[in-house]
Coordinates of C-alpha atoms in Angstrom, one line a residue:
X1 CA 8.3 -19.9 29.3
X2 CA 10.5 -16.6 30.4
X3 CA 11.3 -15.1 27.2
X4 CA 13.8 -12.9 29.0
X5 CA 15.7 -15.0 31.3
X6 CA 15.0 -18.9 30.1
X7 CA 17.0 -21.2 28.2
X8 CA 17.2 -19.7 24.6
X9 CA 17.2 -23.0 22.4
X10 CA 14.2 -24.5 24.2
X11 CA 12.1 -21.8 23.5
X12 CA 12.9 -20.7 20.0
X13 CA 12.2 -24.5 19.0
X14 CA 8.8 -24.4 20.8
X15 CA 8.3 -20.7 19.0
X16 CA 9.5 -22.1 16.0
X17 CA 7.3 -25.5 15.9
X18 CA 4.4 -23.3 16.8
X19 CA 5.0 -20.6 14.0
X20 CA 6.2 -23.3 11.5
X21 CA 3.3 -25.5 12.0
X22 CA 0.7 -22.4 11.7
X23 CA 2.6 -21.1 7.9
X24 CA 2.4 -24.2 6.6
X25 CA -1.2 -25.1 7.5
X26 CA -1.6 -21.6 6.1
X27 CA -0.8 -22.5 2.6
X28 CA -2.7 -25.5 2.9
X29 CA -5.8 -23.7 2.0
X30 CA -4.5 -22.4 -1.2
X31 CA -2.2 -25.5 -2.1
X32 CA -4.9 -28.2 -1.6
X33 CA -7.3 -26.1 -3.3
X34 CA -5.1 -26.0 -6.3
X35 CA -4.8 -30.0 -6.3
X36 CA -8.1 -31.3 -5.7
X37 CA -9.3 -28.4 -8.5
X38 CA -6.4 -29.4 -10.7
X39 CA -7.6 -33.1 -10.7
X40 CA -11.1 -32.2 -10.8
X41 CA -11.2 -29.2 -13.7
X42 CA -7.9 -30.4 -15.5
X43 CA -5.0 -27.5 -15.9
X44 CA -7.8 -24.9 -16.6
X45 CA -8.9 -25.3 -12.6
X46 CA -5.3 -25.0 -12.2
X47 CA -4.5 -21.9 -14.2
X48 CA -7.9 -20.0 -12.5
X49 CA -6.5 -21.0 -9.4
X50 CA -2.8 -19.4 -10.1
X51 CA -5.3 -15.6 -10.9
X52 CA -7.2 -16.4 -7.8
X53 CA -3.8 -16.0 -5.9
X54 CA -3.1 -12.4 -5.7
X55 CA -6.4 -12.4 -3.8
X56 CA -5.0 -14.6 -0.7
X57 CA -1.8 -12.2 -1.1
X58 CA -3.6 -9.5 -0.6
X59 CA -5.9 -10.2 2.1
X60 CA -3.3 -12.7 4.0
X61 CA -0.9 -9.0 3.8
X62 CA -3.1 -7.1 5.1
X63 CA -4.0 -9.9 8.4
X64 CA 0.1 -9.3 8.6
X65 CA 0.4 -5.4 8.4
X66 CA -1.4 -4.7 11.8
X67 CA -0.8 -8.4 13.1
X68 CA 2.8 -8.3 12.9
X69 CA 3.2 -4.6 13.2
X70 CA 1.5 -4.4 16.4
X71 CA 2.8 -7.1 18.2
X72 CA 6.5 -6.4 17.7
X73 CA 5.5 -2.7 19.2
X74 CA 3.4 -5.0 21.8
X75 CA 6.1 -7.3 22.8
X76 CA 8.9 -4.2 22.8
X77 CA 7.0 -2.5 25.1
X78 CA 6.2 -5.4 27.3
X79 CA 10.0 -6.2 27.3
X80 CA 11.4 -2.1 28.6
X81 CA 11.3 -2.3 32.5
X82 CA 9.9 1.4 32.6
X83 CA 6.8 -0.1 31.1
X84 CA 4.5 -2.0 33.5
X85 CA 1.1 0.0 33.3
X86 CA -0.4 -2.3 30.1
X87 CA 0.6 0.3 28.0
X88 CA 1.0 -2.2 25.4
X89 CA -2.5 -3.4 25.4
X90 CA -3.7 -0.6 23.5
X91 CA -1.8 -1.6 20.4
X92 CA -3.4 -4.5 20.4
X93 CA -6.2 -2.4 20.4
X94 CA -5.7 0.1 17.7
X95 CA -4.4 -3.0 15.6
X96 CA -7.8 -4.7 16.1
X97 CA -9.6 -2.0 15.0
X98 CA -7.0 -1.2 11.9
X99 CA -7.7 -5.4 11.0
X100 CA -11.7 -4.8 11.7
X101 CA -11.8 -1.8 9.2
X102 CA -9.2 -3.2 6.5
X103 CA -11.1 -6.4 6.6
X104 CA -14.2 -4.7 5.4
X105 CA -12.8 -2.8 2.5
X106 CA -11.3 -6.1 1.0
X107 CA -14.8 -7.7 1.5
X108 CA -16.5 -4.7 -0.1
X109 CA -13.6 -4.7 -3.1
X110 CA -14.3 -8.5 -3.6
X111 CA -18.2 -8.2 -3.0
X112 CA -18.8 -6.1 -5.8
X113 CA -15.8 -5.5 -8.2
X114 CA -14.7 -9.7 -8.5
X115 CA -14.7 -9.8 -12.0
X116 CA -12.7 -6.7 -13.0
X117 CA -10.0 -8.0 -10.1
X118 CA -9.9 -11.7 -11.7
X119 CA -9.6 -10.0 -15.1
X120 CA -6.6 -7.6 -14.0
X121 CA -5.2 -10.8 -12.7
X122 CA -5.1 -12.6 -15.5
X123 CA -7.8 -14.0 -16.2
X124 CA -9.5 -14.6 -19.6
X125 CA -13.0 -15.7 -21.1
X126 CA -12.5 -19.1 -20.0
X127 CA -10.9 -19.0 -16.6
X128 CA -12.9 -16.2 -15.9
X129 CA -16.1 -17.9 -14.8
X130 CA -14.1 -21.0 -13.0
X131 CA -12.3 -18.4 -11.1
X132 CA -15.9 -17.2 -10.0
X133 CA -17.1 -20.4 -9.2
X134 CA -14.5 -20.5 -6.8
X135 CA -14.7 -17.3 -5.0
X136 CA -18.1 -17.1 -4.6
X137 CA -18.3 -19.1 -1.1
X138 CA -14.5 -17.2 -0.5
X139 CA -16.7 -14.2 0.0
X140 CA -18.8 -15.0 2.8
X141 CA -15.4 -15.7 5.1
X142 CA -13.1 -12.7 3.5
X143 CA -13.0 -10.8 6.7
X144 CA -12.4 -14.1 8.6
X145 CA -9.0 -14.6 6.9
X146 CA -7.7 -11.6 7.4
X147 CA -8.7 -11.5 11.2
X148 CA -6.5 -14.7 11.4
X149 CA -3.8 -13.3 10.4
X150 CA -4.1 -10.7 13.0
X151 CA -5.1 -12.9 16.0
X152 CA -1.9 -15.6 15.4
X153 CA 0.5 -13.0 15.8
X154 CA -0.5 -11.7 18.8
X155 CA -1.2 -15.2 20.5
X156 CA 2.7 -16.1 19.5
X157 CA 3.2 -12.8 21.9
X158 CA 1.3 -13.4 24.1
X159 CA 3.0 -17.2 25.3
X160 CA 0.2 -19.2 23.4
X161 CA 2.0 -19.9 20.0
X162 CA 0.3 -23.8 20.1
X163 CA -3.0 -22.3 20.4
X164 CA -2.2 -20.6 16.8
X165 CA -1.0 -23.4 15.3
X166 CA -4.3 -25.5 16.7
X167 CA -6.6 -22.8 15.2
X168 CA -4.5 -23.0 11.9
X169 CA -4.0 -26.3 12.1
X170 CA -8.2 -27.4 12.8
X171 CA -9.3 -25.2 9.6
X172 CA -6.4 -26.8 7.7
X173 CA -7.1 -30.2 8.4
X174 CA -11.3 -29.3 7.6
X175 CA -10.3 -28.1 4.5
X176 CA -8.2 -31.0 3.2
X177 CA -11.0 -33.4 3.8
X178 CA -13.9 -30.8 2.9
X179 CA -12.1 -30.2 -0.1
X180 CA -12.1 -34.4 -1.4
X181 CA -15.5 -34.3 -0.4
X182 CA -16.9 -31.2 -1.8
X183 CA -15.2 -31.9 -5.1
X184 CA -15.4 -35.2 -5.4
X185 CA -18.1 -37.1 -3.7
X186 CA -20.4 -34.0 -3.7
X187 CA -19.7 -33.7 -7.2
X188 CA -19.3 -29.6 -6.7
X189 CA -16.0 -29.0 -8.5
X190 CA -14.0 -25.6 -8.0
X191 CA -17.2 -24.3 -6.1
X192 CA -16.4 -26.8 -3.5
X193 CA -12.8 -26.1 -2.9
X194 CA -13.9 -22.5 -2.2
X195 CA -17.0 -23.8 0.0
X196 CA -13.7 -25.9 2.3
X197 CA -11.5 -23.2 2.6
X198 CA -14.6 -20.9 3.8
X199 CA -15.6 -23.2 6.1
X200 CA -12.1 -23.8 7.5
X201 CA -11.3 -20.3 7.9
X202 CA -14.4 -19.6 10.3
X203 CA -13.2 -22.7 12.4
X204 CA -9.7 -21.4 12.8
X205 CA -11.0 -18.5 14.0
X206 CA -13.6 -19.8 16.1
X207 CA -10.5 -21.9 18.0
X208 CA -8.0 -18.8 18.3
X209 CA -10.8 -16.8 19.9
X210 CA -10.7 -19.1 22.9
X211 CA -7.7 -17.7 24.1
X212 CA -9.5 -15.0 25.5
X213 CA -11.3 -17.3 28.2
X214 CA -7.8 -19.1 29.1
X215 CA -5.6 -18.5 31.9
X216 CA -2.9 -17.6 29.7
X217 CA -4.7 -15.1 28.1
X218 CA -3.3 -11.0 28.8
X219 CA -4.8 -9.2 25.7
X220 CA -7.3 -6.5 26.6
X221 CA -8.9 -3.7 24.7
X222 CA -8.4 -0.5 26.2
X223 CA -9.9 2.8 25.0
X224 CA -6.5 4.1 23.1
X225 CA -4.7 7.5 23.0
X226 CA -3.5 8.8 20.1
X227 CA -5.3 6.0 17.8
X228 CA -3.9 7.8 14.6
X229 CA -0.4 7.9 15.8
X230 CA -0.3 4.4 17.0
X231 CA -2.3 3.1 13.9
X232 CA 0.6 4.7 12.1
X233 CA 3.5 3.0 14.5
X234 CA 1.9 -0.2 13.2
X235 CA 1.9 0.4 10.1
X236 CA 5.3 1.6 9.3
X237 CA 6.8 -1.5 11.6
X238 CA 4.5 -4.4 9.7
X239 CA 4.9 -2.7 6.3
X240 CA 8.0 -4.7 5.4
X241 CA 6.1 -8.1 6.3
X242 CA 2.7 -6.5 4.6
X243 CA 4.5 -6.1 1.3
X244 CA 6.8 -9.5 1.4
X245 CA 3.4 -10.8 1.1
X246 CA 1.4 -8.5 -1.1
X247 CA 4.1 -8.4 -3.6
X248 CA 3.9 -12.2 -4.0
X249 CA 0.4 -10.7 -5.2
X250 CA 2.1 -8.5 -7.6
X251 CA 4.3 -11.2 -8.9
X252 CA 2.2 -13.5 -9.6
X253 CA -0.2 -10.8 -11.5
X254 CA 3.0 -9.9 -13.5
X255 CA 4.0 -13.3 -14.5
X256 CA 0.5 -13.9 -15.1
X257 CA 0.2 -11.4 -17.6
X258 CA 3.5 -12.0 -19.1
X259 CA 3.3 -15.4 -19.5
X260 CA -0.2 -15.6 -21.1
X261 CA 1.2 -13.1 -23.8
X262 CA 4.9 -15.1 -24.2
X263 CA 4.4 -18.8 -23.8
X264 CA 0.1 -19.4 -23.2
X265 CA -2.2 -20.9 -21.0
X266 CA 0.0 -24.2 -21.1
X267 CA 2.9 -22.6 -19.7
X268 CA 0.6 -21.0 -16.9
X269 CA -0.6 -23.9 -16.0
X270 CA 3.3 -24.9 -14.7
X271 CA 3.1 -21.3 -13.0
X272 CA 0.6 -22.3 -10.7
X273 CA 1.7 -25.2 -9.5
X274 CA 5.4 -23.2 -9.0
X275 CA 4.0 -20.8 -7.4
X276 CA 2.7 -22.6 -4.8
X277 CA 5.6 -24.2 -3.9
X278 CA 7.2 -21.2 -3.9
X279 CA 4.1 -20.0 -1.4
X280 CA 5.3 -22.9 0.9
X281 CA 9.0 -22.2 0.8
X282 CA 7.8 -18.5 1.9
X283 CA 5.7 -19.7 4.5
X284 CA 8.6 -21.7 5.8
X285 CA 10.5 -18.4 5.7
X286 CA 7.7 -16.8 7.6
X287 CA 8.1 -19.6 10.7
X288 CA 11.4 -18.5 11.2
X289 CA 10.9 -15.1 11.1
X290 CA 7.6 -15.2 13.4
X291 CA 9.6 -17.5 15.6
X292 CA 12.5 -15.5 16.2
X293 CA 10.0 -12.2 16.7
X294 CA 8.4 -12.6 19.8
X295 CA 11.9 -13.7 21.9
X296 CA 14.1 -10.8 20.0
X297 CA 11.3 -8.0 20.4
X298 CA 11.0 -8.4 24.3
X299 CA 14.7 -8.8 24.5
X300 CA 15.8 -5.6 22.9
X301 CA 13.0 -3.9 24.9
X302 CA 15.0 -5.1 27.4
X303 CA 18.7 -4.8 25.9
X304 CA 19.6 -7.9 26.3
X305 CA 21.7 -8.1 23.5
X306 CA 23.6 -11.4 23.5
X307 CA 20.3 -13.4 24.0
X308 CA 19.2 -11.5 20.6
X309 CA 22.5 -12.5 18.9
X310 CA 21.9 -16.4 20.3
X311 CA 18.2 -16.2 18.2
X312 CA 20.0 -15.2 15.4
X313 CA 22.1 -17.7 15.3
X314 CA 19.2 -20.6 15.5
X315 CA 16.9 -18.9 13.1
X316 CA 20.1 -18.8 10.5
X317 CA 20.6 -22.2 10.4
X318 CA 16.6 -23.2 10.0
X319 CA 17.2 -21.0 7.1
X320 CA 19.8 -22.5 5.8
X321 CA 17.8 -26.0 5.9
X322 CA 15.0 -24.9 4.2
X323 CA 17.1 -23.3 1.5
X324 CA 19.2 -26.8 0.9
X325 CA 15.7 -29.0 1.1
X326 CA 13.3 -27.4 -1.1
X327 CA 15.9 -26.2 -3.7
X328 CA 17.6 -30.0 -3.9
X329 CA 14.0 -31.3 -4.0
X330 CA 12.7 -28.8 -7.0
X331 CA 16.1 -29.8 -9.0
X332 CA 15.7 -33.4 -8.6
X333 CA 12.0 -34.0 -8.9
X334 CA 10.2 -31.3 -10.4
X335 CA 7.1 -33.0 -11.9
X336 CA 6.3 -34.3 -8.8
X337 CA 4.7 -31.0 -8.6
X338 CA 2.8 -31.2 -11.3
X339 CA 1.4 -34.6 -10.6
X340 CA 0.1 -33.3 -7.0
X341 CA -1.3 -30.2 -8.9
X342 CA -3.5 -31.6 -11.7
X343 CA -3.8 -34.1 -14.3
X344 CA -1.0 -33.4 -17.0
X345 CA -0.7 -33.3 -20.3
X346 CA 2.2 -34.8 -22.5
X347 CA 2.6 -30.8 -23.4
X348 CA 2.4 -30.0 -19.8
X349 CA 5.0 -32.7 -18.7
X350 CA 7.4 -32.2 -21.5
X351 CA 7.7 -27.8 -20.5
X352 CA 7.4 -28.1 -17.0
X353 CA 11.1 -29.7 -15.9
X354 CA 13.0 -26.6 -17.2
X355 CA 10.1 -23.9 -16.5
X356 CA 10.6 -25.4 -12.4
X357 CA 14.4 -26.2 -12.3
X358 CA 15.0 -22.6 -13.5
X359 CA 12.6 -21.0 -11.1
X360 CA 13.9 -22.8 -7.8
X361 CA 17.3 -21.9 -8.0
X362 CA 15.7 -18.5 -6.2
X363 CA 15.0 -21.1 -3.6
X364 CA 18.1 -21.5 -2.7
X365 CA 18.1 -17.1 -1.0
X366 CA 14.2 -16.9 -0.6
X367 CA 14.0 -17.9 3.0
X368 CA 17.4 -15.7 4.2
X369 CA 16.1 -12.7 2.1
X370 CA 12.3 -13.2 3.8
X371 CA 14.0 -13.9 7.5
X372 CA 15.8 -10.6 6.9
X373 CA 12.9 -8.1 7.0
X374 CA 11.1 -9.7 9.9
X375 CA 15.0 -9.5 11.5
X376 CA 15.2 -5.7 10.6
X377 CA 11.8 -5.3 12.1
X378 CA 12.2 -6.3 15.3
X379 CA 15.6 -4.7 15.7
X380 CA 13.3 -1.4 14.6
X381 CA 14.7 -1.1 11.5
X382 CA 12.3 -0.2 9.4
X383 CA 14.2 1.3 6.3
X384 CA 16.3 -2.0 6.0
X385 CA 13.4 -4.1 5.9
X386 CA 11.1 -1.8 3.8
X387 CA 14.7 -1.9 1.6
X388 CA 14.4 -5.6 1.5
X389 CA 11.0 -5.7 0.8
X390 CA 10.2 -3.2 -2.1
X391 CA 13.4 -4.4 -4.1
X392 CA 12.5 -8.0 -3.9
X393 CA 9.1 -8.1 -4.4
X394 CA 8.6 -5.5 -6.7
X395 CA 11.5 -3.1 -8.4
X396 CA 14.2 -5.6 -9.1
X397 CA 11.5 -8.3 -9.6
X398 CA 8.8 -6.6 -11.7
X399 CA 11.8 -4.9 -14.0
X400 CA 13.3 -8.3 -14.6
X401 CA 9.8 -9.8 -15.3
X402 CA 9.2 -6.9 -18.0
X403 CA 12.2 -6.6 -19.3
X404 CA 13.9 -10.0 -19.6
X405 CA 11.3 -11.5 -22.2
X406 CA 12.0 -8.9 -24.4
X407 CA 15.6 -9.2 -24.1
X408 CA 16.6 -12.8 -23.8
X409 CA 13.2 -14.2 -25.2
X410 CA 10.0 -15.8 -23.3
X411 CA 11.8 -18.5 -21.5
X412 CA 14.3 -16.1 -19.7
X413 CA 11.4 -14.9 -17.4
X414 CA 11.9 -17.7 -15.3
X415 CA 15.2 -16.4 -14.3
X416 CA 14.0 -13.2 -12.7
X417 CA 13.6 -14.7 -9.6
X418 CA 16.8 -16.0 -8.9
X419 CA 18.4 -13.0 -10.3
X420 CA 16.1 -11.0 -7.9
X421 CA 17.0 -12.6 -4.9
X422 CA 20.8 -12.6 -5.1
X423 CA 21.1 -8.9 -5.7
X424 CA 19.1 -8.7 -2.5
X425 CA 20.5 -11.2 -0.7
X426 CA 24.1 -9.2 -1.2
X427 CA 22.5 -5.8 0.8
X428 CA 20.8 -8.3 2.8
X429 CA 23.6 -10.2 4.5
X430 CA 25.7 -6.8 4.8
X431 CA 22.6 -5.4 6.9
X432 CA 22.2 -8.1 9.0
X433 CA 26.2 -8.3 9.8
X434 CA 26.1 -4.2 10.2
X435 CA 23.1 -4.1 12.8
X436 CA 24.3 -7.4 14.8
X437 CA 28.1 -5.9 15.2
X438 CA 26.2 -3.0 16.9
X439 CA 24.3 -4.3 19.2
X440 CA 26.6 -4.0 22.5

């Protein structure tokens, strides 16, 4: 499909089906993990689940900082008509090797310091060692999972979005069927959720690797200049998309902490299953956003400013769906989340209504607020987005997660996040309006 010249609703669906179908599977691996340990273990598999999170945040942030980064300068480049030499090939370089080095210091971090991680998380005496059992196949495939990351953006650049979506979606599907059969008929527990979603990862990127022997296929590594200073462009432009990610890390380690010492293990129990869903509604966010990238960043290499302004306008109202279904479904039937997640309790069943309704009224800004930064990226905007990123997902956020228990009492921390994301929503949308008026 001509990204410059083609019909723009055509392709931003096929981008968008691509990209939508590849989040989703993504948060497969932690979601059906969750469930099948939830069952298995009871709410304690569920609550060493919700410390294991940060982890995925982390590493999954890090796929995104040099995935996303270098492919909006990749696609940029690809789109200015002074640039035909393949200049743009070696960012995809420099990112490469930027994914092959972070990807080792997270498996080194998580080889050898696990337990003090999982205890800063969260964790205590008796979701520690659950939380172990679980990560100890996870280690084998850490660098795997980043390396996906990586690889899907730049095949959704490179006019092979369904190939990242078959990769995605061939580890998800293993790890929804290894995970019932490791747990359940294998008798293996949490250890065997971990063992799926290890395997799974080495098949998606076993799949995505073959785009390098298809016709399609235009990435090359080229010996870089300047490594550092490209390594840095990369950086700075994924940062915004590195952080909405990492900071769902930092979130999560926050409420963790907070509601252990407010409300107990019972009340984490809910958290885990909320944030999950609220890891899906992201990853919705994230389909937009990666769909929209690719057509936008070529385009504004090439100043063609109305077909930018035409994106917009599609990826707005996929936001606006999301925002409608997930927050309409979380109000209506909010234990249906606990009854995919584990077996309740009466205890469980009788807190987790309010603990959920209050929570997914931030559903209802998440995905514009999330769309936003990828937006400001591509439009190389990189102090909107980091503006948008740092405010949500940790300064407005992590003061009204500290603050608002002591204030208003335990139950009030479930409001940060709706409180969050309409103050950020408001610079948000005026951002957004400000930078569109000036393209012209």
């Amino acid at each position: 499909m001509n990204l410059l010249n083609g019909n723009i609703r055509p392709i931003y669906f096929k981008y968008f089906s691509a990209a939508f179908g590849s989040a989703i599977i993504t948060s497969v691996y932690s979601l059906v993990d969750m469930a099948m340990a939830g069952q298995y273990q009871g709410p304690d598999g569920t609550a060493a689940l919700a410390v294991v999170a940060p982890v995925w945040n982390i590493i999954y942030s890090l796929g995104l900082l040099m995935g996303i980064g270098g492919s909006v300068i990749f696609s940029t480049v690809r789109g200015q008509e002074t640039q035909k030499n393949g200049n743009e090939n070696e960012y995809f370089t420099v990112a490469v090797i930027g994914s092959v080095i972070l990807a080792f210091v997270s498996w080194a971090a998580i080889l050898f310091f696990d337990k003090p991680i999982l205890l800063f998380f969260g964790a205590d005496s008796s979701l520690l060692s659950l939380a172990e059992s679980y990560l100890t196949p996870v280690k084998a495939a850490i660098p795997l999972f980043l390396l996906n990351q990586m690889l899907a953006a730049f095949l959704r650049n490179d006019n092979h979005p369904e190939l990242a979506t078959a990769g995605v979606l061939a580890g998800g599907l293993f790890n929804v069927v290894g995970d019932y059969v490791f747990v359940f008929i294998f008798d293996m527990g949490i250890l065997g959720a971990g063992l799926a979603t290890a395997v799974g990862s080495g098949i998606s990127f076993a799949v995505m690797l073959s785009h390098f022997w298809s016709e399609k296929n235009t990435l090359l590594l080229r010996k870089p200049t300047g490594i550092v200073g490209k390594l840095r462009e990369i950086s700075v432009t994924g940062f915004p998309t590195f952080f909405i990610d990492i900071a769902m890390g930092i979130l999560t380690v926050l409420f963790n902490r907070q509601i252990m010492k407010y409300s107990g293990s019972n009340a984490l129990a809910v958290y885990g299953p909320v944030i999950n869903v609220s890891t899906i509604v992201q990853c919705c966010a994230y389909s937009v956003g990666q769909a929209a990238q690719p057509i936008i960043s070529i385009n504004f290499g090439a100043k063609k400013w109305r077909r930018i302004k035409k994106t917009l306008r599609y990826a707005l109202y996929t936001v606006g769906a999301f925002s409608i279904f997930w927050t309409a479904l979380s109000l209506i039937f909010p234990n249906l989340y606990i009854y995919i997640f584990m077996k309740p309790t009466k205890t469980i069943l009788d807190i987790a209504p309010a603990i959920i309704r209050c929570y997914s009224i931030s559903f209802i800004l998440l995905p514009l607020n999330i769309f936003s930064a990828y937006y400001f990226q591509v439009l190389m905007k990189p102090g909107a987005a980091f503006c948008v990123s740092v405010f949500r997902g940790c300064i407005v956020s992590g003061i009204l997660i500290m603050l608002l228990p002591l204030v208003a009492g335990a139950n009030s921390i479930w409001f940060a996040m709706p409180i969050t994301e309409l103050l950020v929503a408001v610079y948000a949308v005026f951002m957004i309006n400000t930078y569109t008026k000036a393209l012209s």
